XYZ file of N, CA and C in Angstrom:
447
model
N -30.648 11.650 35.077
C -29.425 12.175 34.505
C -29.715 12.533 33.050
N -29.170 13.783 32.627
C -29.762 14.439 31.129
C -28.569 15.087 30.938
N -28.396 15.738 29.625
C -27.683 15.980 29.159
C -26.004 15.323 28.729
N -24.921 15.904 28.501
C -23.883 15.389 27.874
C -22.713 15.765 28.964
N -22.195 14.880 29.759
C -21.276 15.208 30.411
C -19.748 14.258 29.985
N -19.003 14.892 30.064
C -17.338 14.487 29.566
C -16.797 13.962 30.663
N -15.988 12.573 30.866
C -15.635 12.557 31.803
C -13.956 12.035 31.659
N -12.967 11.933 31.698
C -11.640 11.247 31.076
C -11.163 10.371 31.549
N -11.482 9.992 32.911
C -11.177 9.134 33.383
C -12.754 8.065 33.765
N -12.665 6.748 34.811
C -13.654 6.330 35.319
C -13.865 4.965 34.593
N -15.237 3.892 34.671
C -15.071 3.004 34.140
C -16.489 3.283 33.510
N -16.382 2.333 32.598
C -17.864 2.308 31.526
C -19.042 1.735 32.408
N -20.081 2.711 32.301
C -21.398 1.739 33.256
C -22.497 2.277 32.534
N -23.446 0.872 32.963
C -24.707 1.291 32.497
C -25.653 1.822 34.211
N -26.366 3.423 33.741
C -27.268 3.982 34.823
C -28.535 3.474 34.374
N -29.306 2.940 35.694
C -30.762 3.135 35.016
C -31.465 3.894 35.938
N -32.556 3.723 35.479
C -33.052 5.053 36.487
C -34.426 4.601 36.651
N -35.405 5.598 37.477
C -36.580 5.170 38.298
C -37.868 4.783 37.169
N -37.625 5.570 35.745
C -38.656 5.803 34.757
C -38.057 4.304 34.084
N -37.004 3.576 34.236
C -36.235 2.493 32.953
C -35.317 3.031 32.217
N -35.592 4.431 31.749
C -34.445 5.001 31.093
C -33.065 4.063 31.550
N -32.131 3.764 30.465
C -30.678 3.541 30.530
C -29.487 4.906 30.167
N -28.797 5.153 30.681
C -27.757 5.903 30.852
C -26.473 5.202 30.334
N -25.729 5.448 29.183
C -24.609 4.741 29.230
C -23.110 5.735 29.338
N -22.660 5.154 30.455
C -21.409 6.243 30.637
C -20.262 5.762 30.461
N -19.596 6.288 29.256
C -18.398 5.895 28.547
C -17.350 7.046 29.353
N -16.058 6.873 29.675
C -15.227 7.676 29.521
C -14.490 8.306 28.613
N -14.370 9.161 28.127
C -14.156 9.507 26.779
C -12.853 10.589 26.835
N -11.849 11.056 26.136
C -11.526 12.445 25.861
C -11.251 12.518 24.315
N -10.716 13.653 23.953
C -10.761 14.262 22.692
C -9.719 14.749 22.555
N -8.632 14.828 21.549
C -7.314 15.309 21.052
C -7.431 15.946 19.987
N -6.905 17.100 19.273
C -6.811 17.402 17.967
C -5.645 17.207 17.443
N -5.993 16.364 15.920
C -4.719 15.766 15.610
C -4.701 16.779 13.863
N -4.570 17.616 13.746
C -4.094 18.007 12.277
C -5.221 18.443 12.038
N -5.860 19.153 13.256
C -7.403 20.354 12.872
C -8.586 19.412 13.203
N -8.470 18.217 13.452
C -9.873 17.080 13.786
C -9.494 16.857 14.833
N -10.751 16.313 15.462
C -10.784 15.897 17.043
C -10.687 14.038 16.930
N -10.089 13.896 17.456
C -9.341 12.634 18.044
C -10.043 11.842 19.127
N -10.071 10.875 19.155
C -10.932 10.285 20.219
C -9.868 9.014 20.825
N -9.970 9.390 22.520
C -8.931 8.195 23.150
C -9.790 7.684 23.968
N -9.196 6.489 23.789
C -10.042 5.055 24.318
C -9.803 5.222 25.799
N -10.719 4.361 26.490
C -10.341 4.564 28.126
C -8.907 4.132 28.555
N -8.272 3.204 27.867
C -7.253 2.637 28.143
C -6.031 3.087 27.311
N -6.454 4.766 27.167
C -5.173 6.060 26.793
C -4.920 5.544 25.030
N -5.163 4.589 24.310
C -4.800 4.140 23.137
C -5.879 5.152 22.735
N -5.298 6.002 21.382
C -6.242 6.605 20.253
C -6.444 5.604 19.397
N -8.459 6.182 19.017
C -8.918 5.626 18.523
C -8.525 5.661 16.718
N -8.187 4.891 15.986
C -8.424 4.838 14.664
C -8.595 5.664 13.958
N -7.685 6.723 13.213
C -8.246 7.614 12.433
C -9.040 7.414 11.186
N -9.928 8.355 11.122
C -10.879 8.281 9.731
C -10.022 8.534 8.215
N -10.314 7.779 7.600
C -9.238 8.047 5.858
C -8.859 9.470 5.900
N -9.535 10.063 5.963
C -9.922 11.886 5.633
C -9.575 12.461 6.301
N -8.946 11.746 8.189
C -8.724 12.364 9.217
C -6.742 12.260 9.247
N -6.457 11.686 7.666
C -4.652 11.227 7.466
C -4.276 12.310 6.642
N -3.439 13.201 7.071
C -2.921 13.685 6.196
C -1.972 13.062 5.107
N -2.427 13.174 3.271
C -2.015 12.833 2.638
C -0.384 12.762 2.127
N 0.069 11.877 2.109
C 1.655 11.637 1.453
C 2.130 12.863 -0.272
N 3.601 13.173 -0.068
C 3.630 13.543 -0.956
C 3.464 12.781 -2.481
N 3.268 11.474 -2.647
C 2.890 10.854 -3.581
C 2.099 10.998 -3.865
N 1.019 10.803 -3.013
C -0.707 10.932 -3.308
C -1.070 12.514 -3.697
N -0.496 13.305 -3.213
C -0.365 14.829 -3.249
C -0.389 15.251 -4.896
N 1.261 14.610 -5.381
C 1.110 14.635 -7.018
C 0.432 13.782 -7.773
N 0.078 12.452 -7.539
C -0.769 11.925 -7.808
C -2.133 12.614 -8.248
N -2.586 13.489 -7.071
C -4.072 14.438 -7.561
C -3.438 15.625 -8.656
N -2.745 16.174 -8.640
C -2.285 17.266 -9.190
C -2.055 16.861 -10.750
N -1.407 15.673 -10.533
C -0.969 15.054 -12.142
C -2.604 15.046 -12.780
N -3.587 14.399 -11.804
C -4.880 13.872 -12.587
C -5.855 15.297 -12.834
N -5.403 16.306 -11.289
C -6.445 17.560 -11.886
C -5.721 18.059 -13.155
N -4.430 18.210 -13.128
C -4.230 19.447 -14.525
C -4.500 18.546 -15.565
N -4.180 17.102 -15.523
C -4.892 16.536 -17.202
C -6.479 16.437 -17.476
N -7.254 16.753 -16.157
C -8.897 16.679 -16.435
C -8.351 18.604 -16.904
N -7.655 19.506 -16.394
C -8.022 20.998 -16.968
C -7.441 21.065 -18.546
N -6.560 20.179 -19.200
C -6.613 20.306 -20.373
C -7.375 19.500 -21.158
N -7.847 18.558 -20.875
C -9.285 17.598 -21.600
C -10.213 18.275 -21.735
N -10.559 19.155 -20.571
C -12.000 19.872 -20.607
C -11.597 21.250 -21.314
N -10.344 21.631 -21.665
C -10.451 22.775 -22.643
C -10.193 23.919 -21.912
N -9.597 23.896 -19.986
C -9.698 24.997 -19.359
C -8.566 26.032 -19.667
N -7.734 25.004 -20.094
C -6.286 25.584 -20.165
C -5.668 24.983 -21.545
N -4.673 25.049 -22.719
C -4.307 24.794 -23.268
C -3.184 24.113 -23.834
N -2.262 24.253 -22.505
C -0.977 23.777 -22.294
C -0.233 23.471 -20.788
N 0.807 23.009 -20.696
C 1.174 22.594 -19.884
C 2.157 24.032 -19.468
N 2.402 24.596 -20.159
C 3.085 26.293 -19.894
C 2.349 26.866 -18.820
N 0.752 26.763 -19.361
C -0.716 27.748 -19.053
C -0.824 27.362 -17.187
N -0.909 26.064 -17.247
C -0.863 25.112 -15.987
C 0.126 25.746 -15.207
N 1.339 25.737 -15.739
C 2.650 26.583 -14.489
C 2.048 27.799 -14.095
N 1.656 28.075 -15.553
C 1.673 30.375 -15.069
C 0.564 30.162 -14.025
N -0.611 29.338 -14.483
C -1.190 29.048 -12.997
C -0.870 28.924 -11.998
N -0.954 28.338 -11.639
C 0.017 27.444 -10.309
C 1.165 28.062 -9.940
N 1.805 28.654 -10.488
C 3.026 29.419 -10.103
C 4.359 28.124 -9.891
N 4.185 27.735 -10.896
C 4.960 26.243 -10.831
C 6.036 26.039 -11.901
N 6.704 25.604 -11.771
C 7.763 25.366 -12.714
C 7.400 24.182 -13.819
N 7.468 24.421 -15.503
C 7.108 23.940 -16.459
C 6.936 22.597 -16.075
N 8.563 22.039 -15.888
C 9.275 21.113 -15.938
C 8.444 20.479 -14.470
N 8.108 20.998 -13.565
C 7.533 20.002 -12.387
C 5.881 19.711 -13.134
N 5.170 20.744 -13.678
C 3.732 19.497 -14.261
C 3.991 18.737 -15.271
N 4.955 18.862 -16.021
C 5.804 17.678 -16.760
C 5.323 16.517 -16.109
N 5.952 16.746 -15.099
C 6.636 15.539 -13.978
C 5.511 15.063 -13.481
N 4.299 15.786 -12.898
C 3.241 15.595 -12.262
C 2.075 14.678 -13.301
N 2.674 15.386 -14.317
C 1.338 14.392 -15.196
C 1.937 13.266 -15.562
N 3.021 13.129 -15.396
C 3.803 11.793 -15.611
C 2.540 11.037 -14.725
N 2.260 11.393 -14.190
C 1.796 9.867 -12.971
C 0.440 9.286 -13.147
N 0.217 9.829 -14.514
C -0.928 9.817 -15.063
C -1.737 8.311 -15.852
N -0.113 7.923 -16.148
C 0.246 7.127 -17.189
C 0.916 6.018 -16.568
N 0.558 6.051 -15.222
C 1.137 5.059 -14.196
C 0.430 3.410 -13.787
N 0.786 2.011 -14.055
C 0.145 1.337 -13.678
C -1.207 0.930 -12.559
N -2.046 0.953 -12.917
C -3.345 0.722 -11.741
C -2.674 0.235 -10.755
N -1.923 -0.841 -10.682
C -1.409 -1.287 -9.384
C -0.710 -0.914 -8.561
N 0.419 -0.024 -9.304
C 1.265 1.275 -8.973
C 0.097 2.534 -8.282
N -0.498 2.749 -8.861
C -1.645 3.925 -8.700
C -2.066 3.520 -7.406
N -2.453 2.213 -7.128
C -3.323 1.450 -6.034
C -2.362 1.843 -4.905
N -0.918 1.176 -4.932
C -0.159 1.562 -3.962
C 0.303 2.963 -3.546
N 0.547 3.604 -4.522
C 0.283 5.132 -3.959
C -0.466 5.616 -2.741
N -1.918 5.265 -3.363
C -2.951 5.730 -2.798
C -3.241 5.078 -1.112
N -2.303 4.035 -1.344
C -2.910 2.832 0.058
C -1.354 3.478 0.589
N -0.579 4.143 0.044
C 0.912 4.363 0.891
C 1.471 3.087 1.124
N 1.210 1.936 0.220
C 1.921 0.644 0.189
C 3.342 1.120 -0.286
N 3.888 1.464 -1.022
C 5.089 1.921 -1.938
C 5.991 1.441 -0.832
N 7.672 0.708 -1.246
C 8.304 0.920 -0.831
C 9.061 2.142 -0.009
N 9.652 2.571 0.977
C 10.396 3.484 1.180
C 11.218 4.310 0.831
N 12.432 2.748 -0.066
C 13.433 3.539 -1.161
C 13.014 4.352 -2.061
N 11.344 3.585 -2.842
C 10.904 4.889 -4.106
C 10.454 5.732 -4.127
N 10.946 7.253 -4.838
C 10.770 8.214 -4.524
C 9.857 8.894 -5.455
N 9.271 10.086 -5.208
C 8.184 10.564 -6.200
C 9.519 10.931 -7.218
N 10.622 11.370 -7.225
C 11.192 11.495 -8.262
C 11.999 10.318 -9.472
N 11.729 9.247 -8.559
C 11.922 8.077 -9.235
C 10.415 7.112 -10.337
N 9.442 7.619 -9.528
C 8.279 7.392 -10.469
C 8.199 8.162 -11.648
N 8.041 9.699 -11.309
C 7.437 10.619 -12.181
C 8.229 11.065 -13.220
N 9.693 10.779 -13.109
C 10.964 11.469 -14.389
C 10.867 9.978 -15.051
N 10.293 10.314 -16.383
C 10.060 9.484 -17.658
C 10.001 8.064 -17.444
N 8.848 7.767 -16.734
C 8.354 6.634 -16.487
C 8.284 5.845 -17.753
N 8.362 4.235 -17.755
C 7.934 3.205 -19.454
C 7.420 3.705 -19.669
N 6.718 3.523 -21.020
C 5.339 3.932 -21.532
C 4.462 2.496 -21.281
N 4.825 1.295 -20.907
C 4.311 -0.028 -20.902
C 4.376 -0.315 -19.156
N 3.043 -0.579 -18.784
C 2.545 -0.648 -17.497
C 3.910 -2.103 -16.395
N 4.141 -3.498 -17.751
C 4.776 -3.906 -17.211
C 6.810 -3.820 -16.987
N 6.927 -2.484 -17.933
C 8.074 -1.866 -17.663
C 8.556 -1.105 -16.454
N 7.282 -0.583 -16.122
C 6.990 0.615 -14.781
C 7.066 -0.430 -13.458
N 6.671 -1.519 -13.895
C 6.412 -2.725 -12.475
C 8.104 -2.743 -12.558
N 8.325 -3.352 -13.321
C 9.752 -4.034 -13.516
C 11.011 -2.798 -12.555
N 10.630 -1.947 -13.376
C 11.976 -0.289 -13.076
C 11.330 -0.083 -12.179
N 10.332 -0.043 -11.089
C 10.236 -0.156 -9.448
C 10.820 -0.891 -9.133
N 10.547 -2.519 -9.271
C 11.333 -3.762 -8.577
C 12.993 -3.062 -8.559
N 13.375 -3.001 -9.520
C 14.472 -3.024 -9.883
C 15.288 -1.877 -9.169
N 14.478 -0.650 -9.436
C 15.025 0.556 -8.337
C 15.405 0.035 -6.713
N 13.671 -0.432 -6.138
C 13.992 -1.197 -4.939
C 14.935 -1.622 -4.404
N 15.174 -2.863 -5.503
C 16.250 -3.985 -4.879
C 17.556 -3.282 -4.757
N 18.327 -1.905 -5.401
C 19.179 -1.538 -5.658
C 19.534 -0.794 -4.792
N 18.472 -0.443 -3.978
C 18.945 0.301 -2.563
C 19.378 -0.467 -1.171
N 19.155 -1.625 -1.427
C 18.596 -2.584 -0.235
C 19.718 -2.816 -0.411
């Protein structure tokens, strides 16, 4: 037995053959989930997506956006936060907002990124004039939180 055959159903076995060669025959199929191929277990459960294979949250979304346009005015690409809109075709007042998140607690930052964040908080509750003090920003989350609940 040679080559690659697909099978979707069946049970997992090991072939051996007359030379010793081993054969291992998995049942396998394949789904596309958001342009990647997907892999389901014999027992119909999909397998685990890869980090890269999640499409990103709108948090994490401005999150990058806040950090690329402040690496394009550090490095001198652009000059202002005006320059950044006419780019982008964006409204002043939203990379305002976006670089707000710049200035956001590591631990805050952490949860973003892990999509830990509560439900109630919203990217517009982070990014419109966050503390300037990391344990103010903890605090006015808690505090937003509890106020919805």
């Amino acid at each position: 037995m040679s080559g690659l055959h697909i099978h979707k159903n069946g049970t997992p076995e090991v072939i051996e053959s007359s030379d010793g060669r081993l054969t291992l025959s998995v049942p396998i199929q394949f789904k596309r989930c958001a342009g990647r191929k997907l892999i389901t277990l014999p027992n119909g459960e999909a397998g685990e997506p890869r980090p890269w294979g999640i499409a990103p949250t709108a948090l994490q979304l401005a999150l990058a956006r806040g950090h690329r346009w402040l690496a394009m005015l550090e490095s001198g690409q652009v000059s202002s936060l005006r320059e950044i809109a006419a780019q982008e075709g964006v409204d002043n007042s939203y990379v305002s907002r976006m670089m707000n998140l710049t200035v956001l607690a590591p631990d805050i930052v952490e949860a973003i990124l892990d999509d830990a964040l509560p439900d109630h908080l919203t990217l517009f509750d982070i990014a419109v004039d966050p503390p300037a003090l990391w344990d103010d920003q903890r605090l006015n989350s808690v505090t937003r939180v509890n106020s919805c609940e």
